[in-house]
Amino acid sequence: METLHFSIFIQAPKEKIWAVLWDDATYRQWTAAFCEGTYAVSDWEEGSKIHFLSPTGDGMNSLIQTKKEYEYMAFKHLGELKNFQEMPIDEATQVWTGAMETYRLTTTSDGVLLETTMDCLAQYQQYFLDTFPKALTIVKELSETK
């Protein structure tokens, strides 16, 4: 598994960017770059489960491993969701269970730097190399205009 890194400078307060990232309405907007209609179900608290879902109920079951408001969020991906249900860990899932995805906001002289990392299997790398920059551009646009 490879760790992919993405970043973008945003001219907005960290609090605004954080809200764009994790508030339901704007979360749905920027994650549409990955899959139209994507949403998350969680209380967004550290240690809580989170379900990343497509409109058909497929997706990922994860854990909010670390949450430092306005600074850092880390998700540990645990398994698959099918038809809104958590699936048992099988041989294919075992390869990536425990993969991490992180988001960090850092104030710099050039604005706020949003950095994200994600552990990714080789067969999905090109997809995320193509789509993640598009998603971050949407976060930037929403943060700078709202």
mmCIF file with all atom_site columns, C-alpha atoms in Angstrom:
data_model
loop_
_atom_site.group_PDB
_atom_site.id
_atom_site.type_symbol
_atom_site.label_atom_id
_atom_site.label_alt_id
_atom_site.label_comp_id
_atom_site.label_asym_id
_atom_site.label_entity_id
_atom_site.label_seq_id
_atom_site.pdbx_PDB_ins_code
_atom_site.Cartn_x
_atom_site.Cartn_y
_atom_site.Cartn_z
_atom_site.occupancy
_atom_site.B_iso_or_equiv
_atom_site.pdbx_formal_charge
_atom_site.auth_seq_id
_atom_site.auth_comp_id
_atom_site.auth_asym_id
_atom_site.auth_atom_id
_atom_site.pdbx_PDB_model_num
ATOM 1   C CA . MET A 1 1   ? 0.000   0.000   0.000   1.00 0.00 ? 1   MET A CA 1
ATOM 2   C CA . GLU A 1 2   ? 1.226   3.459   -0.937  1.00 0.00 ? 2   GLU A CA 1
ATOM 3   C CA . THR A 1 3   ? 0.568   6.695   0.995   1.00 0.00 ? 3   THR A CA 1
ATOM 4   C CA . LEU A 1 4   ? -0.655  9.464   -1.319  1.00 0.00 ? 4   LEU A CA 1
ATOM 5   C CA . HIS A 1 5   ? -0.187  13.125  -0.354  1.00 0.00 ? 5   HIS A CA 1
ATOM 6   C CA . PHE A 1 6   ? -2.269  16.081  -1.529  1.00 0.00 ? 6   PHE A CA 1
ATOM 7   C CA . SER A 1 7   ? -2.271  19.742  -0.505  1.00 0.00 ? 7   SER A CA 1
ATOM 8   C CA . ILE A 1 8   ? -3.803  23.091  -1.387  1.00 0.00 ? 8   ILE A CA 1
ATOM 9   C CA . PHE A 1 9   ? -3.544  26.646  -0.047  1.00 0.00 ? 9   PHE A CA 1
ATOM 10  C CA . ILE A 1 10  ? -6.849  28.257  0.911   1.00 0.00 ? 10  ILE A CA 1
ATOM 11  C CA . GLN A 1 11  ? -7.481  31.919  1.662   1.00 0.00 ? 11  GLN A CA 1
ATOM 12  C CA . ALA A 1 12  ? -9.987  31.460  4.490   1.00 0.00 ? 12  ALA A CA 1
ATOM 13  C CA . PRO A 1 13  ? -9.939  30.959  8.254   1.00 0.00 ? 13  PRO A CA 1
ATOM 14  C CA . LYS A 1 14  ? -9.249  27.423  9.501   1.00 0.00 ? 14  LYS A CA 1
ATOM 15  C CA . GLU A 1 15  ? -12.670 27.371  11.178  1.00 0.00 ? 15  GLU A CA 1
ATOM 16  C CA . LYS A 1 16  ? -14.400 27.995  7.857   1.00 0.00 ? 16  LYS A CA 1
ATOM 17  C CA . ILE A 1 17  ? -12.373 25.338  6.032   1.00 0.00 ? 17  ILE A CA 1
ATOM 18  C CA . TRP A 1 18  ? -13.085 22.852  8.847   1.00 0.00 ? 18  TRP A CA 1
ATOM 19  C CA . ALA A 1 19  ? -16.804 23.534  8.503   1.00 0.00 ? 19  ALA A CA 1
ATOM 20  C CA . VAL A 1 20  ? -16.634 23.016  4.732   1.00 0.00 ? 20  VAL A CA 1
ATOM 21  C CA . LEU A 1 21  ? -14.821 19.721  5.217   1.00 0.00 ? 21  LEU A CA 1
ATOM 22  C CA . TRP A 1 22  ? -17.131 18.204  7.825   1.00 0.00 ? 22  TRP A CA 1
ATOM 23  C CA . ASP A 1 23  ? -20.569 19.915  7.779   1.00 0.00 ? 23  ASP A CA 1
ATOM 24  C CA . ASP A 1 24  ? -23.048 17.651  6.000   1.00 0.00 ? 24  ASP A CA 1
ATOM 25  C CA . ALA A 1 25  ? -24.137 19.990  3.180   1.00 0.00 ? 25  ALA A CA 1
ATOM 26  C CA . THR A 1 26  ? -20.640 21.023  2.107   1.00 0.00 ? 26  THR A CA 1
ATOM 27  C CA . TYR A 1 27  ? -19.157 17.562  2.769   1.00 0.00 ? 27  TYR A CA 1
ATOM 28  C CA . ARG A 1 28  ? -21.608 16.217  0.179   1.00 0.00 ? 28  ARG A CA 1
ATOM 29  C CA . GLN A 1 29  ? -20.511 18.903  -2.300  1.00 0.00 ? 29  GLN A CA 1
ATOM 30  C CA . TRP A 1 30  ? -16.767 18.297  -2.225  1.00 0.00 ? 30  TRP A CA 1
ATOM 31  C CA . THR A 1 31  ? -16.978 14.509  -1.963  1.00 0.00 ? 31  THR A CA 1
ATOM 32  C CA . ALA A 1 32  ? -19.156 14.437  -5.088  1.00 0.00 ? 32  ALA A CA 1
ATOM 33  C CA . ALA A 1 33  ? -15.790 14.553  -6.913  1.00 0.00 ? 33  ALA A CA 1
ATOM 34  C CA . PHE A 1 34  ? -15.348 10.913  -5.827  1.00 0.00 ? 34  PHE A CA 1
ATOM 35  C CA . CYS A 1 35  ? -18.951 9.722   -6.191  1.00 0.00 ? 35  CYS A CA 1
ATOM 36  C CA . GLU A 1 36  ? -22.073 11.808  -6.777  1.00 0.00 ? 36  GLU A CA 1
ATOM 37  C CA . GLY A 1 37  ? -24.345 11.615  -3.741  1.00 0.00 ? 37  GLY A CA 1
ATOM 38  C CA . THR A 1 38  ? -21.638 10.535  -1.285  1.00 0.00 ? 38  THR A CA 1
ATOM 39  C CA . TYR A 1 39  ? -22.314 11.313  2.365   1.00 0.00 ? 39  TYR A CA 1
ATOM 40  C CA . ALA A 1 40  ? -21.153 10.340  5.855   1.00 0.00 ? 40  ALA A CA 1
ATOM 41  C CA . VAL A 1 41  ? -23.040 9.148   8.934   1.00 0.00 ? 41  VAL A CA 1
ATOM 42  C CA . SER A 1 42  ? -21.331 9.866   12.256  1.00 0.00 ? 42  SER A CA 1
ATOM 43  C CA . ASP A 1 43  ? -21.448 12.003  15.361  1.00 0.00 ? 43  ASP A CA 1
ATOM 44  C CA . TRP A 1 44  ? -17.986 13.226  14.236  1.00 0.00 ? 44  TRP A CA 1
ATOM 45  C CA . GLU A 1 45  ? -16.432 12.624  17.662  1.00 0.00 ? 45  GLU A CA 1
ATOM 46  C CA . GLU A 1 46  ? -12.988 11.144  18.256  1.00 0.00 ? 46  GLU A CA 1
ATOM 47  C CA . GLY A 1 47  ? -13.255 7.393   18.795  1.00 0.00 ? 47  GLY A CA 1
ATOM 48  C CA . SER A 1 48  ? -16.621 7.148   17.034  1.00 0.00 ? 48  SER A CA 1
ATOM 49  C CA . LYS A 1 49  ? -17.513 5.070   14.012  1.00 0.00 ? 49  LYS A CA 1
ATOM 50  C CA . ILE A 1 50  ? -18.180 6.750   10.718  1.00 0.00 ? 50  ILE A CA 1
ATOM 51  C CA . HIS A 1 51  ? -19.853 5.309   7.643   1.00 0.00 ? 51  HIS A CA 1
ATOM 52  C CA . PHE A 1 52  ? -18.799 6.779   4.308   1.00 0.00 ? 52  PHE A CA 1
ATOM 53  C CA . LEU A 1 53  ? -21.692 5.932   1.986   1.00 0.00 ? 53  LEU A CA 1
ATOM 54  C CA . SER A 1 54  ? -22.795 6.112   -1.617  1.00 0.00 ? 54  SER A CA 1
ATOM 55  C CA . PRO A 1 55  ? -26.515 6.673   -2.306  1.00 0.00 ? 55  PRO A CA 1
ATOM 56  C CA . THR A 1 56  ? -26.891 2.893   -2.819  1.00 0.00 ? 56  THR A CA 1
ATOM 57  C CA . GLY A 1 57  ? -25.527 2.124   0.661   1.00 0.00 ? 57  GLY A CA 1
ATOM 58  C CA . ASP A 1 58  ? -22.090 0.902   -0.373  1.00 0.00 ? 58  ASP A CA 1
ATOM 59  C CA . GLY A 1 59  ? -18.980 2.358   1.161   1.00 0.00 ? 59  GLY A CA 1
ATOM 60  C CA . MET A 1 60  ? -16.556 2.133   4.042   1.00 0.00 ? 60  MET A CA 1
ATOM 61  C CA . ASN A 1 61  ? -16.856 1.571   7.760   1.00 0.00 ? 61  ASN A CA 1
ATOM 62  C CA . SER A 1 62  ? -14.215 3.601   9.567   1.00 0.00 ? 62  SER A CA 1
ATOM 63  C CA . LEU A 1 63  ? -13.170 5.007   12.917  1.00 0.00 ? 63  LEU A CA 1
ATOM 64  C CA . ILE A 1 64  ? -12.405 8.630   13.773  1.00 0.00 ? 64  ILE A CA 1
ATOM 65  C CA . GLN A 1 65  ? -9.022  7.883   15.288  1.00 0.00 ? 65  GLN A CA 1
ATOM 66  C CA . THR A 1 66  ? -7.983  11.482  16.015  1.00 0.00 ? 66  THR A CA 1
ATOM 67  C CA . LYS A 1 67  ? -9.888  14.760  15.983  1.00 0.00 ? 67  LYS A CA 1
ATOM 68  C CA . LYS A 1 68  ? -8.272  18.080  16.894  1.00 0.00 ? 68  LYS A CA 1
ATOM 69  C CA . GLU A 1 69  ? -10.859 20.662  15.969  1.00 0.00 ? 69  GLU A CA 1
ATOM 70  C CA . TYR A 1 70  ? -9.772  23.132  13.276  1.00 0.00 ? 70  TYR A CA 1
ATOM 71  C CA . GLU A 1 71  ? -6.415  21.338  12.981  1.00 0.00 ? 71  GLU A CA 1
ATOM 72  C CA . TYR A 1 72  ? -6.423  17.600  12.306  1.00 0.00 ? 72  TYR A CA 1
ATOM 73  C CA . MET A 1 73  ? -8.731  14.680  11.531  1.00 0.00 ? 73  MET A CA 1
ATOM 74  C CA . ALA A 1 74  ? -7.608  11.071  11.050  1.00 0.00 ? 74  ALA A CA 1
ATOM 75  C CA . PHE A 1 75  ? -9.780  8.191   9.872   1.00 0.00 ? 75  PHE A CA 1
ATOM 76  C CA . LYS A 1 76  ? -8.849  4.532   10.197  1.00 0.00 ? 76  LYS A CA 1
ATOM 77  C CA . HIS A 1 77  ? -10.665 2.498   7.562   1.00 0.00 ? 77  HIS A CA 1
ATOM 78  C CA . LEU A 1 78  ? -11.898 -0.830  8.902   1.00 0.00 ? 78  LEU A CA 1
ATOM 79  C CA . GLY A 1 79  ? -14.101 -2.543  6.350   1.00 0.00 ? 79  GLY A CA 1
ATOM 80  C CA . GLU A 1 80  ? -16.712 -2.400  3.629   1.00 0.00 ? 80  GLU A CA 1
ATOM 81  C CA . LEU A 1 81  ? -20.370 -1.471  3.717   1.00 0.00 ? 81  LEU A CA 1
ATOM 82  C CA . LYS A 1 82  ? -22.866 -3.163  1.412   1.00 0.00 ? 82  LYS A CA 1
ATOM 83  C CA . ASN A 1 83  ? -26.533 -2.170  1.392   1.00 0.00 ? 83  ASN A CA 1
ATOM 84  C CA . PHE A 1 84  ? -25.907 0.027   4.480   1.00 0.00 ? 84  PHE A CA 1
ATOM 85  C CA . GLN A 1 85  ? -24.531 -2.959  6.469   1.00 0.00 ? 85  GLN A CA 1
ATOM 86  C CA . GLU A 1 86  ? -21.008 -3.552  7.800   1.00 0.00 ? 86  GLU A CA 1
ATOM 87  C CA . MET A 1 87  ? -19.464 -6.565  6.083   1.00 0.00 ? 87  MET A CA 1
ATOM 88  C CA . PRO A 1 88  ? -17.210 -9.063  7.840   1.00 0.00 ? 88  PRO A CA 1
ATOM 89  C CA . ILE A 1 89  ? -13.499 -8.666  7.133   1.00 0.00 ? 89  ILE A CA 1
ATOM 90  C CA . ASP A 1 90  ? -12.689 -11.044 4.287   1.00 0.00 ? 90  ASP A CA 1
ATOM 91  C CA . GLU A 1 91  ? -9.417  -11.836 2.527   1.00 0.00 ? 91  GLU A CA 1
ATOM 92  C CA . ALA A 1 92  ? -9.726  -8.901  0.095   1.00 0.00 ? 92  ALA A CA 1
ATOM 93  C CA . THR A 1 93  ? -10.586 -6.439  2.869   1.00 0.00 ? 93  THR A CA 1
ATOM 94  C CA . GLN A 1 94  ? -7.780  -7.709  5.101   1.00 0.00 ? 94  GLN A CA 1
ATOM 95  C CA . VAL A 1 95  ? -5.285  -6.241  2.602   1.00 0.00 ? 95  VAL A CA 1
ATOM 96  C CA . TRP A 1 96  ? -6.393  -2.666  3.360   1.00 0.00 ? 96  TRP A CA 1
ATOM 97  C CA . THR A 1 97  ? -8.104  -2.752  6.754   1.00 0.00 ? 97  THR A CA 1
ATOM 98  C CA . GLY A 1 98  ? -6.361  -0.259  9.010   1.00 0.00 ? 98  GLY A CA 1
ATOM 99  C CA . ALA A 1 99  ? -5.569  2.114   6.126   1.00 0.00 ? 99  ALA A CA 1
ATOM 100 C CA . MET A 1 100 ? -5.397  5.741   7.249   1.00 0.00 ? 100 MET A CA 1
ATOM 101 C CA . GLU A 1 101 ? -6.750  8.963   5.763   1.00 0.00 ? 101 GLU A CA 1
ATOM 102 C CA . THR A 1 102 ? -5.756  12.282  7.358   1.00 0.00 ? 102 THR A CA 1
ATOM 103 C CA . TYR A 1 103 ? -6.556  15.983  7.001   1.00 0.00 ? 103 TYR A CA 1
ATOM 104 C CA . ARG A 1 104 ? -4.365  18.724  8.505   1.00 0.00 ? 104 ARG A CA 1
ATOM 105 C CA . LEU A 1 105 ? -4.902  22.508  8.511   1.00 0.00 ? 105 LEU A CA 1
ATOM 106 C CA . THR A 1 106 ? -1.842  24.725  9.077   1.00 0.00 ? 106 THR A CA 1
ATOM 107 C CA . THR A 1 107 ? -1.813  28.523  9.025   1.00 0.00 ? 107 THR A CA 1
ATOM 108 C CA . THR A 1 108 ? 1.058   29.894  6.922   1.00 0.00 ? 108 THR A CA 1
ATOM 109 C CA . SER A 1 109 ? 2.036   33.253  5.440   1.00 0.00 ? 109 SER A CA 1
ATOM 110 C CA . ASP A 1 110 ? 0.445   32.064  2.149   1.00 0.00 ? 110 ASP A CA 1
ATOM 111 C CA . GLY A 1 111 ? -2.914  31.187  3.713   1.00 0.00 ? 111 GLY A CA 1
ATOM 112 C CA . VAL A 1 112 ? -4.104  27.977  5.296   1.00 0.00 ? 112 VAL A CA 1
ATOM 113 C CA . LEU A 1 113 ? -2.443  24.850  3.981   1.00 0.00 ? 113 LEU A CA 1
ATOM 114 C CA . LEU A 1 114 ? -4.803  21.878  3.767   1.00 0.00 ? 114 LEU A CA 1
ATOM 115 C CA . GLU A 1 115 ? -2.761  18.675  3.606   1.00 0.00 ? 115 GLU A CA 1
ATOM 116 C CA . THR A 1 116 ? -4.276  15.261  3.252   1.00 0.00 ? 116 THR A CA 1
ATOM 117 C CA . THR A 1 117 ? -2.800  11.779  3.115   1.00 0.00 ? 117 THR A CA 1
ATOM 118 C CA . MET A 1 118 ? -4.364  8.459   2.317   1.00 0.00 ? 118 MET A CA 1
ATOM 119 C CA . ASP A 1 119 ? -3.116  4.900   2.273   1.00 0.00 ? 119 ASP A CA 1
ATOM 120 C CA . CYS A 1 120 ? -4.102  3.466   -1.091  1.00 0.00 ? 120 CYS A CA 1
ATOM 121 C CA . LEU A 1 121 ? -3.878  0.142   -2.910  1.00 0.00 ? 121 LEU A CA 1
ATOM 122 C CA . ALA A 1 122 ? -2.034  0.229   -6.246  1.00 0.00 ? 122 ALA A CA 1
ATOM 123 C CA . GLN A 1 123 ? -5.168  -0.440  -8.316  1.00 0.00 ? 123 GLN A CA 1
ATOM 124 C CA . TYR A 1 124 ? -6.874  2.725   -6.969  1.00 0.00 ? 124 TYR A CA 1
ATOM 125 C CA . GLN A 1 125 ? -3.916  5.123   -7.034  1.00 0.00 ? 125 GLN A CA 1
ATOM 126 C CA . GLN A 1 126 ? -4.583  6.650   -10.453 1.00 0.00 ? 126 GLN A CA 1
ATOM 127 C CA . TYR A 1 127 ? -8.248  7.209   -9.583  1.00 0.00 ? 127 TYR A CA 1
ATOM 128 C CA . PHE A 1 128 ? -7.317  9.156   -6.441  1.00 0.00 ? 128 PHE A CA 1
ATOM 129 C CA . LEU A 1 129 ? -4.464  11.002  -8.155  1.00 0.00 ? 129 LEU A CA 1
ATOM 130 C CA . ASP A 1 130 ? -7.091  12.233  -10.648 1.00 0.00 ? 130 ASP A CA 1
ATOM 131 C CA . THR A 1 131 ? -9.997  12.910  -8.273  1.00 0.00 ? 131 THR A CA 1
ATOM 132 C CA . PHE A 1 132 ? -8.487  14.093  -4.980  1.00 0.00 ? 132 PHE A CA 1
ATOM 133 C CA . PRO A 1 133 ? -7.117  17.369  -6.440  1.00 0.00 ? 133 PRO A CA 1
ATOM 134 C CA . LYS A 1 134 ? -10.600 18.049  -7.879  1.00 0.00 ? 134 LYS A CA 1
ATOM 135 C CA . ALA A 1 135 ? -12.163 17.482  -4.454  1.00 0.00 ? 135 ALA A CA 1
ATOM 136 C CA . LEU A 1 136 ? -9.655  19.819  -2.771  1.00 0.00 ? 136 LEU A CA 1
ATOM 137 C CA . THR A 1 137 ? -10.345 22.496  -5.391  1.00 0.00 ? 137 THR A CA 1
ATOM 138 C CA . ILE A 1 138 ? -14.035 22.305  -4.449  1.00 0.00 ? 138 ILE A CA 1
ATOM 139 C CA . VAL A 1 139 ? -13.107 22.655  -0.737  1.00 0.00 ? 139 VAL A CA 1
ATOM 140 C CA . LYS A 1 140 ? -11.059 25.744  -1.655  1.00 0.00 ? 140 LYS A CA 1
ATOM 141 C CA . GLU A 1 141 ? -13.876 27.283  -3.703  1.00 0.00 ? 141 GLU A CA 1
ATOM 142 C CA . LEU A 1 142 ? -16.476 26.647  -0.992  1.00 0.00 ? 142 LEU A CA 1
ATOM 143 C CA . SER A 1 143 ? -14.173 27.984  1.745   1.00 0.00 ? 143 SER A CA 1
ATOM 144 C CA . GLU A 1 144 ? -13.217 31.130  -0.107  1.00 0.00 ? 144 GLU A CA 1
ATOM 145 C CA . THR A 1 145 ? -16.711 32.075  -1.270  1.00 0.00 ? 145 THR A CA 1
ATOM 146 C CA . LYS A 1 146 ? -19.113 31.112  1.538   1.00 0.00 ? 146 LYS A CA 1
#
